[in-house]
Every structure is written in structure tokens, then in C-alpha cells.
């Protein structure tokens, strides 16, 4: 596919005889808000100073000087020169490209094969996975797909919260009130119950705290029973998390959690000491970060215990050594913003310039009925329940719309789960949003099911046409103004992918998908696609291209695209 902005820029460049370089011209070219004003516009007033002429005049002159070949028309409107591309040429170029490339349309080589570890999901064991962890999981997964499409090698790391003094409490509680059968049956639920009970009883029995400390000490010292219990809690919790990951169809490359770095922190502390960065403050060891306008990073507590950031320092260094990364990403809620600023600052102080390649990808909160979801207030929305409810709603709608559908259960799962994922990704990730299931699963409006439905509609048109063997040898010269918006959007896909990956922003793709689906549905409402005339094949090529690009957009978001629904 040609770069049409460049085509326009070089046409302008040939007419301005040297006052502006081609790069300067390219940077000035705009895309008009309305298609009535053409496909590209050059603001002639940028030449007003040099030419000492009125912008309208310059625009008029340019229209006369520019070579019109390859354009439908070029006209001056006020101080602008508006360019209308030749529809047939453009159509043949774009559709030919989508059809020959298929799912690889929009692939890029920006990453040059560089590794990008993505710290994502990272729930805490023995606790329910929250909606925040779901956000991290789906945003991280989509960024991984986008990175892969643009030539990077993503490495998905689940940095499980599997270490800390709370495990002493949990073991203590389990030994007092727990049962193996209960944990096996419903691990997260029962472990959470023991933990909550510990905190209740602890109020009147402060000696419990001492016991919990002992258990944690045993765990740290590698005591056999404590280690066995810890491993078992971890395994059982992971089994539950895996159920969610399986439904989302998300796989991780590593489950190295916090505990993995237990034997890697001494080295970090030694390096900090050797570089004279560690200072004592009220018995604790800290790194002063006042020159970064940040609070000091607490590396070791008075009792010698290491902290969350100490583990993250060890993890960051481990990832650099293991993956020699191009970038290292952390998809974690915005509330941990300062933590990641501190992490980067300490690494910088240690002399690691690659600290600049670390990026925290924050995201906002999901609220329910305007209130924050948190474990303490009991407002935990259990993820699996949300997914189950979404699938049920999808089922109901399929039952109404397409009762004869063959693989209803499979499609309902794809639509229900896809709806939740899409909803999570369609807003700018930093925005907070409220979760209303009915709205999320609607087949109309700006939802995942709407985009899936548009894809299925395109597939059904192709089926009705007898699945024509359209291929790259075809010359799809579509000359239909109703199709123009859709064609332009198809051509925008590669640039949209690049924008999404540059901004680590899956919503760019989700919004694009909605936009393309809407344009296509408008086209569908106005055109007789299957009518037998000389443009039929070109129209079908458009339909096939839309199906291809919608499917790929959904894939980049981690959402499935059923052929029928
Ligand atoms: N387990 C943490 C939590 O649930 C998130 C961990 C994020 N990753 C990291 N490397 N700090 O809040």
C-alpha cells in the first residue's frame, strides 16, 4: 500500500519550488474532519510569510501548479488546498494489500526482535483475583499482542504476590482452624476465611501474632512443614487463577513471583552499600531520593526484613540480565505510581541507565455503582461470577437473535467473555469506569459484541456469495462513494496499530474497531452488495477486508471473533 500522505507531500513539494522541505510539508499535512473537504489538506498559510502573499492566493496558485495525475480532484478552499484521492486506484491498492496479507496486514518491524518483559496480572495468592488484576491481565495481554505485531518479543511475566509476613498468619490460622478438604474444595474462599478469622481473633488474643511471626520465620528458614504448606497454598491458588486465564485464553511465559527473588536480594543490598547509597534512618535502611522529589525508598526494615521494592529491584536487575530487554513494562494500577518512580530512581542512582527503558503502564479503577471495589469492605466482585453472568446474558441474546445457531455454548462464551474484555479495553486505560454488566454485553452500541456481530455479518455476506475465492491478483477498483469511509479506515489500520503500541494504549484499537464496524454497517445499509454488476467482486473484496481487519483488531485485544452469532 502506498503512503498517501507522502504522495500528497511530494505533489505539493514539486509545486512550491524549494521554500519548504518534503519533511516540513509532510508534517503540515492534515486530515480534514469531514470527507467533503477531501482526504488530505495542505494549509497554504504556512507559506504566507516567505511568499508575502495572501494565503487564499497561495492556495489558488498551488492548485494550478500541482500535477493532478492520480487525484480525483484538487481544490482550494480558503487558505487550504484539499486533495481528493482517486477512488478506484486507492481501492485497488488498499483492498489488494489487505487481501494478499490477510491477518498480517498492519505488521511492522519497529521492534527489531527486541525482548520486552511485561509484568502483568500478578495477583496475590490466597486472595481472590480482583477486577484490578483483571485489568492488568487484559491490558498486559493486549500490549503483548501489539508488541508482537510490531516486531518485538513480548515476555509475559506473572509476578505473583507469593511472599510476605501474611503467610505466617495464614499458616497459623490454617493450623488452628483449617482443613485440607476445605482448601482442596474451594482454596481461595477457605484461605481467605482463615485469614479474616485470624484478624478477628487476634484482637483478643495478641499471642496469635507471636505465633504467626514464628511461622513466617520457619518459612524464611526453609523449615520443611512451613515450606510444604506455602507451596501447597500457592499451587491451589494458582489453579483457581488458571481457570480465569484459560477462559481469557491468556498464557504466561513465567510465573516467577516475589518469592523467586528471596535469594537475589542480598546482592542488591550489597551493591547499594558498595555504591554508598544506603543510609540509616531510625534503624531502617533507606535510599535518599530527595533529588528526584520522591520519598526515600525503604530497602530494609529495622528487623532486617526486606520490602516490596527490594524484591522489585532484584526482579528488574534479573530481567535485564535474563532478557537484555529493549523495554521492560509493568502493567500495574495507578495507585502504585510512586512505587515505580522510586524503583526507577534507585536503579538510576545505581548507575543503570537502562532504568529509562522501564515503563510503568498505569490504569484507573473500576467502580461498581460509583463505589470502589475493595476486599476490605466486602465489595469484591468475583471475577468468575462476572464472566459467568456475562456469558448468560450473551446466551439470552443469541437465543433471541439466532436460535438455530449450531455451537451456541461456544459462541456465548466467546461473546460474554469478549464483552467484558472489550469493555475493559475500550476506554483510555487511565480513566476510571463504572461496571454495568447489561451495558457491557449489549449487541448494539459501542460494545465488543457489536464489533463481533459486525464481523459475523461480513462473514455471512461472504457465505451468501458462495465464499468467492478473492485473491491478490484481483483488481478491486471500487468506485462507490458509500464505501469511501470504510476504505479510508481500512487504510488507516497499520498507522493505528503503531499509535496503539507507541502509547501502550489498547483503547486506540478498540475505538478503531468500533469506528470501522459503524462505517461498515452504514455501507451495508446503503448498498446492494450482492447485486450482479461489474463492481460486485470489488464490493465483496471490501467485505472480506473488513472481516479480516475486524478480526485482527479483536485478536489484538484478546477477543475472539466467531464466524456466526
Ligand atoms: N501483587 C501486586 C498487587 O496485587 C502487584 C505486583 C505488580 N508487579 C510488581 N512487579 N510490583 O498489588
Coordinates of C-alpha atoms and ligand atoms in Angstrom, one line a residue:
X1 CA 0.0 0.0 0.0
X2 CA 1.3 3.4 -0.9
X3 CA 1.8 6.0 1.8
X4 CA -0.8 8.5 0.6
X5 CA 0.4 11.3 2.9
X6 CA 3.8 11.1 1.1
X7 CA 2.1 11.0 -2.3
X8 CA 0.3 14.3 -1.4
X9 CA 3.5 15.8 0.1
X10 CA 5.6 15.1 -3.0
X11 CA 2.9 16.6 -5.2
X12 CA 3.0 19.8 -3.0
X13 CA 6.8 19.7 -2.9
X14 CA 7.1 19.8 -6.7
X15 CA 4.9 22.9 -6.8
X16 CA 6.5 25.0 -4.1
X17 CA 10.0 25.2 -5.6
X18 CA 12.1 24.8 -2.5
X19 CA 10.5 27.0 0.1
X20 CA 9.8 24.0 2.3
X21 CA 11.5 20.6 2.5
X22 CA 9.4 17.5 1.9
X23 CA 9.6 16.6 5.6
X24 CA 8.3 20.0 6.6
X25 CA 5.5 19.7 4.1
X26 CA 4.6 16.2 5.3
X27 CA 4.5 17.4 8.9
X28 CA 2.0 20.1 7.9
X29 CA -0.4 17.9 6.0
X30 CA -3.7 17.4 7.8
X31 CA -6.6 15.0 7.6
X32 CA -9.8 17.1 7.2
X33 CA -12.6 16.3 9.7
X34 CA -15.1 15.8 7.0
X35 CA -14.7 13.7 3.9
X36 CA -16.4 16.6 1.9
X37 CA -13.2 18.5 2.4
X38 CA -11.1 15.8 0.8
X39 CA -8.8 13.1 2.1
X40 CA -5.8 15.4 2.9
X41 CA -5.3 19.1 3.2
X42 CA -2.3 21.3 2.9
X43 CA -2.5 24.6 4.9
X44 CA -1.2 27.1 2.4
X45 CA -0.8 29.8 5.1
X46 CA 2.4 28.2 6.2
X47 CA 4.0 29.8 3.1
X48 CA 2.4 33.2 3.6
X49 CA 5.5 34.7 5.3
X50 CA 8.0 33.6 2.8
X51 CA 5.9 34.4 -0.3
X52 CA 4.4 37.6 1.2
X53 CA 1.1 36.8 -0.3
X54 CA -2.4 36.2 1.0
X55 CA -3.0 32.5 1.9
X56 CA -6.0 32.3 -0.3
X57 CA -3.9 33.4 -3.3
X58 CA -1.2 30.9 -2.4
X59 CA -3.8 28.1 -2.2
X60 CA -5.2 29.1 -5.6
X61 CA -1.7 29.2 -7.2
X62 CA -0.8 25.8 -5.8
X63 CA -3.9 24.2 -7.2
X64 CA -2.8 25.4 -10.6
X65 CA 0.8 24.3 -10.3
X66 CA 0.3 20.9 -8.7
X67 CA 0.2 17.9 -11.1
X68 CA -3.4 16.5 -10.8
X69 CA -2.5 13.0 -12.0
X70 CA -3.6 10.3 -9.6
X71 CA -6.1 12.6 -7.9
X72 CA -9.8 12.8 -8.4
X73 CA -9.6 16.5 -7.8
X74 CA -7.6 19.1 -6.0
X75 CA -9.2 22.3 -4.9
X76 CA -8.6 25.5 -2.9
X77 CA -11.0 26.2 0.0
X78 CA -9.9 29.4 1.8
X79 CA -6.3 29.0 2.8
X80 CA -6.3 25.2 2.3
X81 CA -5.5 23.0 -0.6
X82 CA -7.8 20.0 -0.4
X83 CA -6.8 16.7 -2.1
X84 CA -9.3 14.1 -3.2
X85 CA -7.7 10.7 -3.9
X86 CA -8.6 8.7 -7.0
X87 CA -11.1 6.3 -5.5
X88 CA -10.6 3.4 -7.9
X89 CA -6.8 3.5 -7.7
X90 CA -6.9 3.8 -3.9
X91 CA -9.4 1.0 -3.6
X92 CA -7.4 -1.4 -5.7
X93 CA -4.3 -0.6 -3.8
X94 CA -5.8 -1.0 -0.3
X95 CA -8.0 -4.0 -0.9
X96 CA -5.3 -5.7 -2.8
X97 CA -3.0 -5.3 0.1
X98 CA -5.4 -6.4 2.8
X99 CA -6.5 -9.5 0.8
X100 CA -2.9 -10.5 0.0
X101 CA -1.7 -10.0 3.5
X102 CA -4.7 -11.3 5.5
X103 CA -4.0 -11.3 9.2
X104 CA -0.5 -9.9 8.7
X105 CA -1.9 -6.7 7.3
X106 CA -0.5 -4.0 9.6
X107 CA 2.5 -6.0 10.7
X108 CA 5.6 -3.8 11.4
X109 CA 9.2 -4.2 12.3
X110 CA 9.6 -1.4 14.8
X111 CA 10.8 -3.8 17.5
X112 CA 13.6 -5.4 15.5
X113 CA 13.1 -8.6 17.6
X114 CA 13.9 -6.8 20.9
X115 CA 12.6 -8.5 24.1
X116 CA 10.0 -6.8 26.2
X117 CA 9.2 -8.4 29.6
X118 CA 5.7 -7.4 30.6
X119 CA 4.9 -7.7 34.3
X120 CA 1.1 -8.3 34.3
X121 CA -1.8 -9.7 36.2
X122 CA 0.3 -10.5 39.3
X123 CA -2.5 -11.4 41.8
X124 CA -1.7 -12.2 45.4
X125 CA -2.0 -15.9 46.4
X126 CA -4.6 -17.0 48.9
X127 CA -6.7 -14.0 47.9
X128 CA -9.3 -13.5 45.2
X129 CA -8.2 -12.0 42.0
X130 CA -9.7 -8.5 41.8
X131 CA -11.1 -6.5 38.9
X132 CA -7.8 -4.5 39.1
X133 CA -5.9 -7.7 38.4
X134 CA -8.3 -8.4 35.5
X135 CA -7.5 -5.0 34.1
X136 CA -3.8 -5.7 34.4
X137 CA -4.2 -9.1 32.7
X138 CA -6.2 -7.9 29.7
X139 CA -4.3 -4.7 29.2
X140 CA -1.0 -6.5 29.5
X141 CA -2.1 -9.2 27.1
X142 CA -3.3 -6.7 24.5
X143 CA 0.0 -4.8 24.8
X144 CA 1.8 -8.1 24.3
X145 CA -0.2 -8.8 21.1
X146 CA 0.5 -5.3 19.8
X147 CA 4.2 -5.6 20.5
X148 CA 4.4 -8.9 18.8
X149 CA 2.6 -7.5 15.7
X150 CA 5.2 -4.7 15.6
X151 CA 8.2 -6.8 15.7
X152 CA 9.0 -7.1 19.4
X153 CA 9.2 -10.3 21.5
X154 CA 7.0 -9.9 24.5
X155 CA 7.6 -12.0 27.6
X156 CA 4.6 -12.2 29.8
X157 CA 5.5 -12.4 33.5
X158 CA 3.1 -13.1 36.3
X159 CA 4.8 -11.6 39.3
X160 CA 2.7 -13.4 41.8
X161 CA 2.4 -11.9 45.3
X162 CA 3.5 -15.1 46.9
X163 CA 5.7 -13.9 49.8
X164 CA 5.3 -11.8 52.9
X165 CA 4.5 -11.9 56.6
X166 CA 0.9 -12.5 55.9
X167 CA 1.8 -16.1 55.0
X168 CA 2.8 -16.6 58.7
X169 CA -0.7 -15.6 59.7
X170 CA -2.3 -17.8 57.2
X171 CA -0.3 -20.8 58.3
X172 CA -1.0 -20.2 61.9
X173 CA -4.7 -19.8 61.1
X174 CA -4.8 -22.9 58.9
X175 CA -3.2 -25.0 61.7
X176 CA -5.8 -23.8 64.2
X177 CA -9.0 -23.8 62.2
X178 CA -8.3 -25.2 58.7
X179 CA -8.9 -28.4 56.9
X180 CA -7.3 -30.0 53.9
X181 CA -10.6 -30.9 52.3
X182 CA -11.9 -27.4 52.6
X183 CA -8.9 -25.9 50.9
X184 CA -8.9 -28.5 48.2
X185 CA -12.6 -27.9 47.5
X186 CA -12.5 -24.1 47.5
X187 CA -9.0 -22.9 48.0
X188 CA -9.3 -19.1 47.8
X189 CA -12.5 -18.9 49.7
X190 CA -11.3 -21.0 52.6
X191 CA -7.9 -19.5 52.8
X192 CA -9.4 -16.0 52.8
X193 CA -11.8 -17.1 55.6
X194 CA -8.9 -18.4 57.8
X195 CA -7.1 -15.2 57.2
X196 CA -10.0 -13.0 58.1
X197 CA -10.7 -15.1 61.2
X198 CA -7.1 -14.6 62.3
X199 CA -7.6 -10.9 62.3
X200 CA -10.8 -11.1 64.2
X201 CA -9.4 -13.4 66.9
X202 CA -6.1 -11.6 67.1
X203 CA -7.9 -8.6 68.7
X204 CA -8.5 -10.5 71.9
X205 CA -5.6 -13.0 71.6
X206 CA -2.5 -10.9 70.8
X207 CA -0.4 -14.1 71.4
X208 CA -1.5 -15.2 67.9
X209 CA 0.7 -12.5 66.4
X210 CA 3.7 -14.1 68.0
X211 CA 2.8 -17.5 66.6
X212 CA 2.3 -16.0 63.2
X213 CA 5.8 -14.5 63.3
X214 CA 7.2 -17.8 64.3
X215 CA 5.6 -19.5 61.3
X216 CA 6.9 -16.9 59.0
X217 CA 10.4 -17.3 60.5
X218 CA 10.1 -21.0 59.9
X219 CA 9.2 -20.3 56.3
X220 CA 12.1 -18.0 55.8
X221 CA 14.5 -20.5 57.3
X222 CA 13.3 -23.2 54.9
X223 CA 11.6 -25.4 57.5
X224 CA 10.1 -28.4 55.8
X225 CA 6.5 -28.2 57.1
X226 CA 6.2 -24.4 56.5
X227 CA 7.6 -24.7 53.0
X228 CA 5.3 -27.5 52.2
X229 CA 2.3 -25.6 53.3
X230 CA 3.4 -22.5 51.4
X231 CA 3.9 -24.5 48.2
X232 CA 0.5 -26.0 48.6
X233 CA -1.3 -22.7 49.2
X234 CA 0.5 -21.3 46.1
X235 CA -0.4 -24.3 43.9
X236 CA -4.1 -24.3 45.0
X237 CA -4.4 -20.6 44.4
X238 CA -2.7 -20.8 41.0
X239 CA -5.2 -23.5 40.0
X240 CA -8.0 -21.0 40.6
X241 CA -6.3 -18.2 38.8
X242 CA -5.6 -20.6 35.9
X243 CA -9.4 -21.1 35.4
X244 CA -9.7 -17.4 34.7
X245 CA -6.6 -17.3 32.4
X246 CA -7.9 -20.3 30.5
X247 CA -11.2 -18.6 29.9
X248 CA -9.4 -15.4 28.7
X249 CA -7.1 -17.7 26.6
X250 CA -4.1 -16.0 28.1
X251 CA -0.8 -17.8 28.7
X252 CA 2.2 -16.6 30.7
X253 CA 5.9 -17.2 29.9
X254 CA 6.9 -17.0 33.6
X255 CA 5.2 -17.3 37.0
X256 CA 8.3 -16.1 38.9
X257 CA 6.6 -14.3 41.8
X258 CA 8.0 -12.3 44.7
X259 CA 9.4 -15.4 46.4
X260 CA 11.6 -16.1 43.4
X261 CA 13.7 -13.1 44.4
X262 CA 14.3 -14.2 48.0
X263 CA 17.9 -15.3 47.2
X264 CA 18.6 -12.4 44.9
X265 CA 18.1 -9.5 47.3
X266 CA 21.4 -9.8 49.3
X267 CA 23.3 -8.9 46.2
X268 CA 21.1 -5.8 45.7
X269 CA 21.7 -4.7 49.2
X270 CA 25.4 -5.3 48.8
X271 CA 25.5 -3.2 45.6
X272 CA 23.6 -0.4 47.3
X273 CA 26.1 -0.5 50.1
X274 CA 29.1 -0.6 47.8
X275 CA 27.8 2.5 46.0
X276 CA 27.2 4.3 49.3
X277 CA 23.5 4.7 48.6
X278 CA 22.2 3.0 51.7
X279 CA 21.6 5.3 54.8
X280 CA 20.3 4.5 58.2
X281 CA 17.2 6.3 59.3
X282 CA 15.5 5.3 62.6
X283 CA 17.1 1.9 62.4
X284 CA 15.9 1.2 58.9
X285 CA 18.0 1.2 55.7
X286 CA 16.9 3.7 53.1
X287 CA 17.9 5.3 49.8
X288 CA 17.5 9.0 49.7
X289 CA 15.6 10.2 46.7
X290 CA 15.1 13.8 47.5
X291 CA 16.9 14.9 44.4
X292 CA 14.1 13.2 42.4
X293 CA 11.4 14.9 44.6
X294 CA 10.5 11.5 45.9
X295 CA 10.2 10.0 49.4
X296 CA 13.1 7.8 50.4
X297 CA 12.9 4.2 49.3
X298 CA 12.8 1.8 52.3
X299 CA 15.0 -1.1 51.5
X300 CA 15.3 -3.0 54.8
X301 CA 13.2 -2.6 57.9
X302 CA 14.6 -2.4 61.5
X303 CA 14.2 -6.1 61.9
X304 CA 16.2 -6.8 58.7
X305 CA 13.1 -7.7 56.7
X306 CA 13.2 -6.7 53.0
X307 CA 10.3 -4.9 51.3
X308 CA 8.2 -4.9 48.2
X309 CA 10.6 -2.5 46.5
X310 CA 13.7 -4.6 47.4
X311 CA 12.1 -7.5 45.5
X312 CA 11.3 -5.3 42.6
X313 CA 14.9 -4.1 42.4
X314 CA 16.1 -7.7 42.3
X315 CA 13.4 -8.5 39.7
X316 CA 14.3 -5.6 37.5
X317 CA 18.0 -6.5 37.5
X318 CA 17.2 -10.2 37.0
X319 CA 15.1 -9.3 33.9
X320 CA 17.8 -7.1 32.5
X321 CA 20.3 -9.9 32.8
X322 CA 18.0 -12.6 31.6
X323 CA 16.3 -10.9 28.7
X324 CA 18.7 -8.0 27.8
X325 CA 15.4 -6.1 27.3
X326 CA 14.6 -3.3 24.8
X327 CA 11.9 -2.1 27.3
X328 CA 10.6 -3.5 30.5
X329 CA 6.9 -2.9 31.2
X330 CA 4.8 -3.0 34.4
X331 CA 1.1 -3.0 34.0
X332 CA 0.0 -2.1 37.5
X333 CA -2.7 0.2 38.9
X334 CA -2.1 3.9 39.1
X335 CA -2.1 3.8 42.9
X336 CA 1.4 2.3 42.7
X337 CA 2.7 5.2 40.6
X338 CA 5.2 6.4 43.3
X339 CA 6.5 2.9 43.9
X340 CA 7.6 2.7 40.2
X341 CA 9.0 6.2 40.3
X342 CA 11.1 5.1 43.3
X343 CA 12.1 1.9 41.6
X344 CA 13.4 3.7 38.5
X345 CA 15.1 6.3 40.6
X346 CA 17.0 3.8 42.8
X347 CA 18.2 1.9 39.6
X348 CA 19.3 5.2 38.1
X349 CA 21.3 6.0 41.3
X350 CA 22.9 2.6 41.0
X351 CA 24.2 3.7 37.6
X352 CA 21.8 1.7 35.5
X353 CA 20.9 3.8 32.5
X354 CA 18.5 1.2 31.3
X355 CA 16.3 2.4 34.1
X356 CA 14.9 4.8 31.4
X357 CA 13.7 1.7 29.5
X358 CA 11.4 0.7 32.4
X359 CA 7.9 1.9 31.9
X360 CA 5.0 1.8 34.4
X361 CA 1.8 1.4 32.5
X362 CA -0.8 2.6 35.0
X363 CA -4.6 2.2 34.7
X364 CA -7.6 3.6 36.5
X365 CA -10.1 1.9 38.9
X366 CA -13.2 0.0 38.0
X367 CA -16.1 1.0 40.2
X368 CA -19.4 -0.6 40.7
X369 CA -22.4 1.7 41.2
X370 CA -19.9 4.5 41.7
X371 CA -18.0 2.9 44.5
X372 CA -14.6 1.5 44.7
X373 CA -14.2 -2.3 44.7
X374 CA -12.1 -3.5 47.5
X375 CA -11.6 -6.6 49.6
X376 CA -12.0 -4.9 52.9
X377 CA -15.5 -3.5 52.5
X378 CA -16.6 -6.9 51.2
X379 CA -17.1 -5.4 47.8
X380 CA -15.2 -8.0 46.0
X381 CA -16.7 -8.7 42.7
X382 CA -15.7 -12.2 41.9
X383 CA -14.3 -12.4 38.5
X384 CA -15.6 -15.8 37.6
X385 CA -19.1 -14.7 38.6
X386 CA -18.8 -11.7 36.4
X387 CA -17.7 -13.8 33.4
X388 CA -20.5 -16.4 34.1
X389 CA -23.1 -13.7 34.2
X390 CA -21.8 -12.1 31.0
X391 CA -22.0 -15.5 29.2
X392 CA -25.6 -16.0 30.4
X393 CA -26.6 -12.6 29.1
X394 CA -24.9 -13.4 25.8
X395 CA -26.7 -16.7 25.6
X396 CA -30.0 -15.0 26.1
X397 CA -29.4 -12.6 23.2
X398 CA -28.2 -15.3 20.9
X399 CA -31.4 -17.3 21.8
X400 CA -33.4 -14.3 20.7
X401 CA -31.5 -13.4 17.6
X402 CA -30.3 -16.7 16.2
X403 CA -31.9 -19.6 17.9
X404 CA -30.8 -22.0 15.1
X405 CA -27.1 -21.3 15.7
X406 CA -25.2 -24.6 16.0
X407 CA -22.4 -24.1 18.5
X408 CA -24.4 -21.8 20.8
X409 CA -22.5 -22.5 24.0
X410 CA -19.1 -21.9 22.4
X411 CA -20.3 -18.6 20.8
X412 CA -21.9 -17.4 24.0
X413 CA -18.6 -18.0 25.9
X414 CA -16.7 -16.0 23.2
X415 CA -19.2 -13.2 23.3
X416 CA -19.7 -13.0 27.0
X417 CA -16.0 -13.1 27.9
X418 CA -15.2 -11.0 24.9
X419 CA -17.7 -8.3 26.0
X420 CA -16.0 -8.0 29.5
X421 CA -12.6 -7.8 28.0
X422 CA -13.5 -5.3 25.3
X423 CA -15.3 -3.1 27.8
X424 CA -12.2 -3.0 29.9
X425 CA -10.1 -2.0 26.9
X426 CA -12.2 0.5 25.1
X427 CA -11.6 3.4 27.5
X428 CA -8.3 5.2 27.8
X429 CA -6.6 3.0 30.3
X430 CA -6.2 5.8 32.9
X431 CA -9.9 6.5 33.0
X432 CA -11.9 5.1 35.9
X433 CA -15.1 3.5 34.7
X434 CA -18.2 2.0 36.2
X435 CA -19.1 -1.6 35.5
X436 CA -22.7 -2.3 34.4
X437 CA -23.0 -5.8 33.0
X438 CA -26.1 -5.2 31.0
X439 CA -24.5 -2.4 29.1
X440 CA -21.3 -4.3 28.6
X441 CA -23.0 -7.3 26.8
X442 CA -25.4 -5.3 24.6
X443 CA -25.2 -6.2 20.9
X444 CA -25.8 -2.6 19.9
X445 CA -23.8 0.5 20.9
X446 CA -20.1 0.7 21.4
X447 CA -19.5 -2.8 22.7
X448 CA -17.4 -5.8 22.0
X449 CA -20.5 -7.9 20.9
X450 CA -21.3 -5.1 18.4
X451 CA -17.8 -5.4 16.8
X452 CA -18.1 -9.2 16.9
X453 CA -21.5 -9.0 15.3
X454 CA -20.3 -6.8 12.5
X455 CA -17.5 -9.3 11.8
X456 CA -20.1 -12.1 11.8
X457 CA -22.3 -10.1 9.4
X458 CA -19.4 -9.6 7.0
X459 CA -18.7 -13.4 7.1
X460 CA -22.4 -14.2 6.5
X461 CA -22.4 -11.9 3.4
X462 CA -19.4 -13.8 2.1
X463 CA -21.1 -17.1 2.8
X464 CA -24.2 -15.9 0.9
X465 CA -22.0 -15.0 -2.0
X466 CA -20.7 -18.6 -2.0
X467 CA -17.3 -17.7 -0.4
X468 CA -15.7 -16.3 -3.6
X469 CA -12.0 -17.0 -4.0
X470 CA -10.8 -13.4 -3.9
X471 CA -7.1 -13.2 -4.1
X472 CA -4.3 -10.7 -4.6
X473 CA -4.5 -11.0 -8.4
X474 CA -7.8 -9.3 -8.3
X475 CA -8.2 -5.6 -9.3
X476 CA -10.7 -4.3 -6.9
X477 CA -11.5 -0.9 -8.3
X478 CA -14.4 0.1 -6.1
X479 CA -16.0 3.4 -7.2
X480 CA -18.7 3.8 -4.7
X481 CA -18.8 6.9 -2.5
X482 CA -20.8 5.0 0.2
X483 CA -17.7 2.7 0.6
X484 CA -15.2 5.5 0.9
X485 CA -15.3 5.9 4.7
X486 CA -14.8 2.2 5.2
X487 CA -11.9 2.1 2.6
X488 CA -10.1 5.0 4.3
X489 CA -10.4 3.3 7.7
X490 CA -9.0 0.1 6.3
X491 CA -6.0 2.0 5.1
X492 CA -5.6 3.6 8.5
X493 CA -5.1 0.2 10.3
X494 CA -1.3 0.0 10.1
X495 CA -0.8 3.5 11.5
X496 CA -3.4 2.8 14.2
X497 CA -1.5 -0.3 15.3
X498 CA 1.7 1.8 15.6
X499 CA -0.1 4.5 17.5
X500 CA -1.5 2.0 20.0
X501 CA 1.8 0.4 20.6
X502 CA 3.6 3.7 21.0
X503 CA 1.1 4.8 23.6
X504 CA 0.7 1.4 25.2
X505 CA -2.9 2.0 24.7
X506 CA -5.2 -0.8 23.6
X507 CA -8.2 1.6 23.6
X508 CA -6.8 3.0 20.3
X509 CA -7.5 -0.4 18.7
X510 CA -10.9 -0.8 20.4
X511 CA -12.1 2.6 19.3
X512 CA -10.8 1.9 15.8
X513 CA -12.8 -1.4 15.8
X514 CA -16.0 0.4 16.8
X515 CA -15.4 3.0 14.1
X516 CA -14.8 0.5 11.4
X517 CA -17.8 -1.6 12.4
X518 CA -20.0 1.5 12.3
X519 CA -18.7 2.7 8.9
X520 CA -19.2 -0.8 7.5
X521 CA -22.7 -1.1 8.9
X522 CA -23.6 2.2 7.3
X523 CA -22.2 1.0 4.0
X524 CA -24.2 -2.3 4.3
X525 CA -27.4 -0.4 5.0
X526 CA -26.9 1.7 1.8
X527 CA -25.6 -0.8 -0.7
X528 CA -26.7 -3.8 -2.5
X529 CA -23.6 -5.8 -2.1
X530 CA -24.7 -9.0 -3.8
X531 CA -26.2 -7.3 -6.9
X532 CA -24.7 -8.7 -10.1
X533 CA -22.8 -5.9 -11.8
X534 CA -19.1 -5.2 -12.6
X535 CA -18.4 -3.9 -9.1
X536 CA -19.6 -7.0 -7.3
X537 CA -16.3 -8.6 -6.9
X538 CA -14.8 -5.3 -5.6
X539 CA -17.6 -4.9 -3.1
X540 CA -17.0 -8.5 -1.9
X541 CA -13.3 -7.7 -1.6
X542 CA -14.2 -4.8 0.7
X543 CA -16.4 -7.1 2.8
X544 CA -13.7 -9.6 3.1
X545 CA -11.1 -7.0 4.0
X546 CA -13.5 -5.6 6.7
X547 CA -13.9 -9.1 8.2
X548 CA -10.1 -9.6 8.2
X549 CA -9.3 -6.3 9.8
X550 CA -12.1 -6.5 12.4
X551 CA -11.0 -10.0 13.3
X552 CA -7.4 -8.9 13.7
X553 CA -8.4 -5.9 15.8
X554 CA -10.3 -8.1 18.1
X555 CA -7.4 -10.5 18.3
X556 CA -5.1 -7.7 19.3
X557 CA -7.4 -7.0 22.2
X558 CA -7.6 -10.7 23.2
X559 CA -11.2 -11.1 22.0
X560 CA -12.4 -13.9 19.7
X561 CA -14.4 -13.3 16.5
X562 CA -16.9 -16.1 15.9
X563 CA -17.9 -16.5 12.2
X564 CA -21.5 -16.7 13.1
X565 CA -23.5 -15.4 16.1
Ligands
LIG1 N1 0.8 -8.2 43.6 C1 0.8 -6.8 43.5 C2 -0.7 -6.3 43.8 O1 -1.6 -7.1 43.7 C3 1.1 -6.3 42.1 C4 2.5 -6.6 41.7 C5 2.9 -5.8 40.5 N2 4.2 -6.1 40.0 C6 5.4 -5.7 40.5 N3 6.5 -6.1 40.0 N4 5.4 -4.9 41.6 O2 -0.8 -5.2 44.2

